[in-house]
XYZ file of C-alpha atoms in Angstrom:
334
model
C 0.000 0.000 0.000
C 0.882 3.724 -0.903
C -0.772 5.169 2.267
C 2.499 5.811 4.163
C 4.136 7.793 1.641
C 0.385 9.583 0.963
C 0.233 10.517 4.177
C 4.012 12.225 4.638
C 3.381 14.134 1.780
C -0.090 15.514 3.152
C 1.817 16.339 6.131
C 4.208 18.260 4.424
C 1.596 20.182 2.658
C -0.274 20.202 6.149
C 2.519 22.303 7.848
C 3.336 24.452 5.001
C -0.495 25.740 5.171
C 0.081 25.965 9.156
C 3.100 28.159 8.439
C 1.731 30.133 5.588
C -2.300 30.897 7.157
C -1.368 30.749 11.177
C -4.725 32.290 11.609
C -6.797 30.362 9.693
C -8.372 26.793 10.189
C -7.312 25.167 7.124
C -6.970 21.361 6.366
C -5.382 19.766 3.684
C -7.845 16.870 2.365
C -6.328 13.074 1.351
C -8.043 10.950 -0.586
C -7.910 7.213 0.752
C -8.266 5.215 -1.997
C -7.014 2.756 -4.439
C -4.109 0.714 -3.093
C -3.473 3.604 -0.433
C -6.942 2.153 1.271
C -5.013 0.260 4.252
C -4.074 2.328 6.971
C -0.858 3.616 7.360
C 2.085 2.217 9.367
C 4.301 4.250 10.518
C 2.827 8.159 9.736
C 0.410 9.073 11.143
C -2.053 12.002 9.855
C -1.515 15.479 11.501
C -4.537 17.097 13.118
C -4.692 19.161 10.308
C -4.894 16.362 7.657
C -8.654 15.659 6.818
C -8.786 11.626 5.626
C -11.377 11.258 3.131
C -12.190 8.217 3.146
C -13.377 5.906 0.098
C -14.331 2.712 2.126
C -17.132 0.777 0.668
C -19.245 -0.450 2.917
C -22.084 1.854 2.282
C -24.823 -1.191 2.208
C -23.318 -3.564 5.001
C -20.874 -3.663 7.377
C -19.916 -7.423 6.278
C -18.698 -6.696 2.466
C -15.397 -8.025 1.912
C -14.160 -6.046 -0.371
C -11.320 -6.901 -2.358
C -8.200 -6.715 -0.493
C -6.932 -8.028 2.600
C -8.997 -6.136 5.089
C -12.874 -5.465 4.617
C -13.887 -2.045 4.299
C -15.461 -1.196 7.467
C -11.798 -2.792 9.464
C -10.207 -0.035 7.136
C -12.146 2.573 7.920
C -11.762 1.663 11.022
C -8.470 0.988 10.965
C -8.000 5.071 9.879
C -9.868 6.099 12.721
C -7.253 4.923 14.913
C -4.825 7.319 13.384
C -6.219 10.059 12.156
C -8.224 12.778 13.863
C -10.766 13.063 11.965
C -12.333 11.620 8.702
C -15.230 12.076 5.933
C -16.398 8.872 4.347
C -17.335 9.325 0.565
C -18.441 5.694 0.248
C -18.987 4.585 -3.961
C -22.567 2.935 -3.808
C -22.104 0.357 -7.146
C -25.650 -1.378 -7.828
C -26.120 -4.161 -5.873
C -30.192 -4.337 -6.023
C -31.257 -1.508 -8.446
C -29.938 1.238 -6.565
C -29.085 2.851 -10.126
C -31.827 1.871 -11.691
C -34.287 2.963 -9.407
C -35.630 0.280 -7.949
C -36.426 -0.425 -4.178
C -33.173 -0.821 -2.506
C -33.537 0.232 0.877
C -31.623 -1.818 3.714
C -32.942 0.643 6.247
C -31.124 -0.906 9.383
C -28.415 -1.734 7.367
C -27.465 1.785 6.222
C -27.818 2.805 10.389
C -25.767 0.361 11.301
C -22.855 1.790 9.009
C -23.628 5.570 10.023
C -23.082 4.611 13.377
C -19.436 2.743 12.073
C -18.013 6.006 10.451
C -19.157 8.037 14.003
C -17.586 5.581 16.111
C -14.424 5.858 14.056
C -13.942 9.533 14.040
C -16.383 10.413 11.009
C -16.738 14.459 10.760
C -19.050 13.973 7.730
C -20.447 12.190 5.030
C -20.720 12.695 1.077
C -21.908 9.462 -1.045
C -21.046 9.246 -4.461
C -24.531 9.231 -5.739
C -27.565 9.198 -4.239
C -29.805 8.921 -7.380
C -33.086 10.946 -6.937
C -35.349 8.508 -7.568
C -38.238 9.529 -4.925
C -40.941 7.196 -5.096
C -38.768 4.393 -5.015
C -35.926 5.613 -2.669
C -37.535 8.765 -0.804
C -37.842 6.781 2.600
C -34.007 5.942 2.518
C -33.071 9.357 1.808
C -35.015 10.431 4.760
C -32.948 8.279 7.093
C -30.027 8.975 6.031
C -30.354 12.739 6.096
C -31.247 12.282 9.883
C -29.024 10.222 10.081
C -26.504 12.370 8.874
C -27.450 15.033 11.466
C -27.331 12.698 14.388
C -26.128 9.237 13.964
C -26.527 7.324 17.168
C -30.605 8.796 16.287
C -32.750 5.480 16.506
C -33.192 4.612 13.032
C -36.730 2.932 13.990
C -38.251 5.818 15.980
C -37.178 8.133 12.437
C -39.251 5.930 10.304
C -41.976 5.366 12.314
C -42.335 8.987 12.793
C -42.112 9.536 8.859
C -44.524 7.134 8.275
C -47.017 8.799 10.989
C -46.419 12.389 9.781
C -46.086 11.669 6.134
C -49.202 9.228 5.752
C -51.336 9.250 8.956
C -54.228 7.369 8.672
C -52.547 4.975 6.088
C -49.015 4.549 8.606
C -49.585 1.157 9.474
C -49.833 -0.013 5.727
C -47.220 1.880 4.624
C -44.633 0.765 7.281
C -45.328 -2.427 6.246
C -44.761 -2.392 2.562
C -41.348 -0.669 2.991
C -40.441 -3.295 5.408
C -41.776 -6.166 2.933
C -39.140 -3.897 0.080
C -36.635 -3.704 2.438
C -36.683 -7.684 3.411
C -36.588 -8.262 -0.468
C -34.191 -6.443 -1.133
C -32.041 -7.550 1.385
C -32.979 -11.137 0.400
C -31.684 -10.578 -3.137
C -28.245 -9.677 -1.939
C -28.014 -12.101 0.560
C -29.155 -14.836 -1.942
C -27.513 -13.653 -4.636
C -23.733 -12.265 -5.689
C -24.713 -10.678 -9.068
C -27.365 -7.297 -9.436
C -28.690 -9.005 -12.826
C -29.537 -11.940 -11.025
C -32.373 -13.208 -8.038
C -34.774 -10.762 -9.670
C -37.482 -13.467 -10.859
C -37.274 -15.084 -7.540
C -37.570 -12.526 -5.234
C -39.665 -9.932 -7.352
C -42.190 -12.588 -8.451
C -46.099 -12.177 -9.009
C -46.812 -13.165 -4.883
C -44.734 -10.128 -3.647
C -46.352 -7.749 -6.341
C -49.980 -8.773 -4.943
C -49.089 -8.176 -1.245
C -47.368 -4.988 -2.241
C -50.239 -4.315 -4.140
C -52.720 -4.885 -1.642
C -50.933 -3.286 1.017
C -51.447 0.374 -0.944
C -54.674 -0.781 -1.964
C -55.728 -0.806 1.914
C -53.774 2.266 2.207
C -55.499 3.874 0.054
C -58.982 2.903 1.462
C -57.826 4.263 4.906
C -57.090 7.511 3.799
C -60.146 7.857 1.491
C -61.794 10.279 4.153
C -58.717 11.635 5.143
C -56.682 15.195 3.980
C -56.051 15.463 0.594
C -52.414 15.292 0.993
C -52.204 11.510 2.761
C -54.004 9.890 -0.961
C -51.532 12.026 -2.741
C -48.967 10.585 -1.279
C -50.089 6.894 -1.380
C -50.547 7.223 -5.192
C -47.093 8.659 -5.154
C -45.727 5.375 -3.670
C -47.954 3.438 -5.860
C -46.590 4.863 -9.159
C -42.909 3.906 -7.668
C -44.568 0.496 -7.550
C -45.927 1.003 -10.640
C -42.348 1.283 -11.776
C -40.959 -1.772 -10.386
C -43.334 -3.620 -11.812
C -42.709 -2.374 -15.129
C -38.769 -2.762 -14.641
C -39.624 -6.228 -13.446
C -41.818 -7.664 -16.519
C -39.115 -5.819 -19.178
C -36.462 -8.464 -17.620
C -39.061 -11.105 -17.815
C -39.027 -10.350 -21.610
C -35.734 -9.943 -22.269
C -34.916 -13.326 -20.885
C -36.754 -14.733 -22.813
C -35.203 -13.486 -26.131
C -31.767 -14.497 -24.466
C -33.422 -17.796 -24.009
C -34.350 -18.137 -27.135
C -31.409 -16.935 -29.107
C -33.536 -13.852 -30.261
C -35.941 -15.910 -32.109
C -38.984 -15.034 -29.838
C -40.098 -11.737 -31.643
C -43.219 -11.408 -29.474
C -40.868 -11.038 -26.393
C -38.841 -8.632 -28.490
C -41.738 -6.215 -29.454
C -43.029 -6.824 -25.699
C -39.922 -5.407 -24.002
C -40.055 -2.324 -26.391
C -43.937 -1.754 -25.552
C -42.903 -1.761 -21.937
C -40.426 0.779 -22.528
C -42.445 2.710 -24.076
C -44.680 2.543 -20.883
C -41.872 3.639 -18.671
C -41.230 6.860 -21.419
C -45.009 7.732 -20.672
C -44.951 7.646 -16.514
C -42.837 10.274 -16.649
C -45.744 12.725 -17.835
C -47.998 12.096 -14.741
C -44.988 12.388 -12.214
C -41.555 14.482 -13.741
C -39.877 14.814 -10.314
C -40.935 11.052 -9.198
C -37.730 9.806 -10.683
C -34.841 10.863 -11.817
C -35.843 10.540 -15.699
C -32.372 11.326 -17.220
C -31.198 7.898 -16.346
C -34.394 5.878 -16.940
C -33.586 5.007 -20.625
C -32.305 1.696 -22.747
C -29.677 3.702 -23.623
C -28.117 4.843 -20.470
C -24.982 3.282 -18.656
C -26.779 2.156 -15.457
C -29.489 0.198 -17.718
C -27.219 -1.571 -20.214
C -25.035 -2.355 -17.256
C -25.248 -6.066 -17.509
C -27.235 -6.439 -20.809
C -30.655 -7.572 -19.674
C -32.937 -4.400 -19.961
C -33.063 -4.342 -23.619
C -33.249 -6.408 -26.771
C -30.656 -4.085 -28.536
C -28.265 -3.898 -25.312
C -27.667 -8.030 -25.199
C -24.479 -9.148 -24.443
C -22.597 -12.258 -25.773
C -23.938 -13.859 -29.072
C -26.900 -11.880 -29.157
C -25.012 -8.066 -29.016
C -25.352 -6.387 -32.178
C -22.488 -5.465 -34.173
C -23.059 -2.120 -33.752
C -25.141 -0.597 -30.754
C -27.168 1.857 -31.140
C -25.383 5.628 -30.630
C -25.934 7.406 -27.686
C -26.810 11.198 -28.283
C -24.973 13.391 -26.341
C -25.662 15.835 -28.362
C -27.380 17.562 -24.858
C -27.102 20.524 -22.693
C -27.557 17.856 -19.715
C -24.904 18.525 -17.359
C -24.699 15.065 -16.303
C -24.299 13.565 -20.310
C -20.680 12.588 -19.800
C -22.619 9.987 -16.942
C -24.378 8.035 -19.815
């Protein structure tokens, strides 16, 4: 590992500013990344020297990683040595999260807050916390507050969001983001790969309970302020979109299982597309539309969300160009 050498030369730099701005409370910031991820051995970072640290353990406390230590023991590990640190976690995909599906380990993502405070965290940035609202908005709720105050019981937060934010319909609601948050959590338990445990965990049994769950929701809050229906049907179109996402990789496998002889799958996965292209009429700030396309990085990202984006024998020769011919800040992301 580099981190030694990384962390005399931040030092250096450290001092200089120390020298140069006596009066001012400046830090220099080093990156922890890479192979200077391992703590160091014999520096140690001045008080002065923020660690920014890119440990990935953003979705549990138990990934291995890929080098000797696991993520949270480095983190850790830097915590021991340093004074203080930021963690700026990457997030990767590991059940939809870039796709906007519901992946939502709620007492998962406490549990790691509470890691980086015990281990000298000052703060938190996460590489990218998607904006997808109906299908995510609970989990950026918690970890905003938990953000604020991380030893804040994770429990108490979301039964006080679902209380304030759906009253009547709380109960319900609770429930079917605890039934997403127990799939999801299956599917990456179960299995190592996002592309795959989708068809077993997302089958037609979940989609009635979820189903039925907002349908009762709905019923309760019939009577109720405007506001609490609003934002059941809110939560319902994010289902809406799972479903959607779910039945376009029913169809797609089977034109990978058939060697992209069954047409009728074909056209089917292009209607459904065409679906998603019209939800985002009824709710533009639901989801975070720029992404939500055949043709974007996070959905050919494995090569099952669209006949023309197959990988192996079934790739085209050619894909399909991607226009970024755009204004969109964020083009360079696709």
């Amino acid at each position: 590992a580099l981190s030694d050498r990384h962390v005399k030369f931040a030092n250096i730099v450290g001092r200089m500013l120390k020298e140069t701005y006596p009066d001012k409370d400046y830090y220099v910031g080093m990156l922890s990344y890479g192979i200077w991820r391992p703590a160091p051995i014999g520096e140690k970072p001045d008080d002065n020297v923020l660690i920014i640290n890119c440990s990935n353990f953003f979705w549990d406390l138990k990934n291995p990683g890929q080098m000797a230590e696991p993520p949270a023991v480095q983190f850790a590990n830097w915590g021991k040595v340093s004074s203080k640190q930021i963690w700026r976690p990457n997030t990767g995909d590991p059940a939809g999260w870039q796709k906007g599906l519901a992946d939502v380990p709620f007492t998962r993502r406490a549990e790691v807050f509470r890691h980086v405070a015990d281990n000298k965290g000052a703060g938190i940035y996460v590489d990218k916390v998607w904006n997808y609202w109906a299908t995510q908005g609970p989990i950026y709720y918690l970890m905003a507050k938990l953000a604020w105050d991380p030893y804040a019981d994770a429990n108490a937060i979301m039964d006080d969001y679902y209380q304030r934010g759906f009253g009547p319909a709380s109960a319900e609601l609770k429930e079917y983001w605890t039934m997403m948050e127990k799939a999801r959590d299956r599917k990456v338990d179960e299995f190592k790969e996002e592309i795959d445990g989708y068809p077993e965990v997302y089958d037609q049994a979940f989609f009635d309970k979820a189903y039925g769950l907002l349908d009762q929701a709905a019923a309760k809050v019939a009577d109720a302020p405007k506001k609490y229906g609003e934002r059941v049907a809110y939560v319902r179109f994010g289902l809406d979109y799972i479903k959607l996402m779910s039945d376009i990789r029913a169809e797609v496998a089977k034109v990978i299982q058939s060697k992209g002889e069954d047409k009728e799958a074909d056209q089917k996965a292009r209607e459904l597309w065409g679906e998603i292209e019209g939800m985002r009429q009824a709710y533009p700030d639901a989801m975070n539309w720029i992404y939500i396309s055949p043709q974007t990085r996070q959905m050919r990202r494995g090569g099952v969300m669209h006949p023309d984006h197959l990988k192996g024998s079934l790739k085209p020769a050619s894909a399909p160009a991607i226009d970024t011919n755009t204004d969109d800040p964020n083009a360079d992301l696709f």
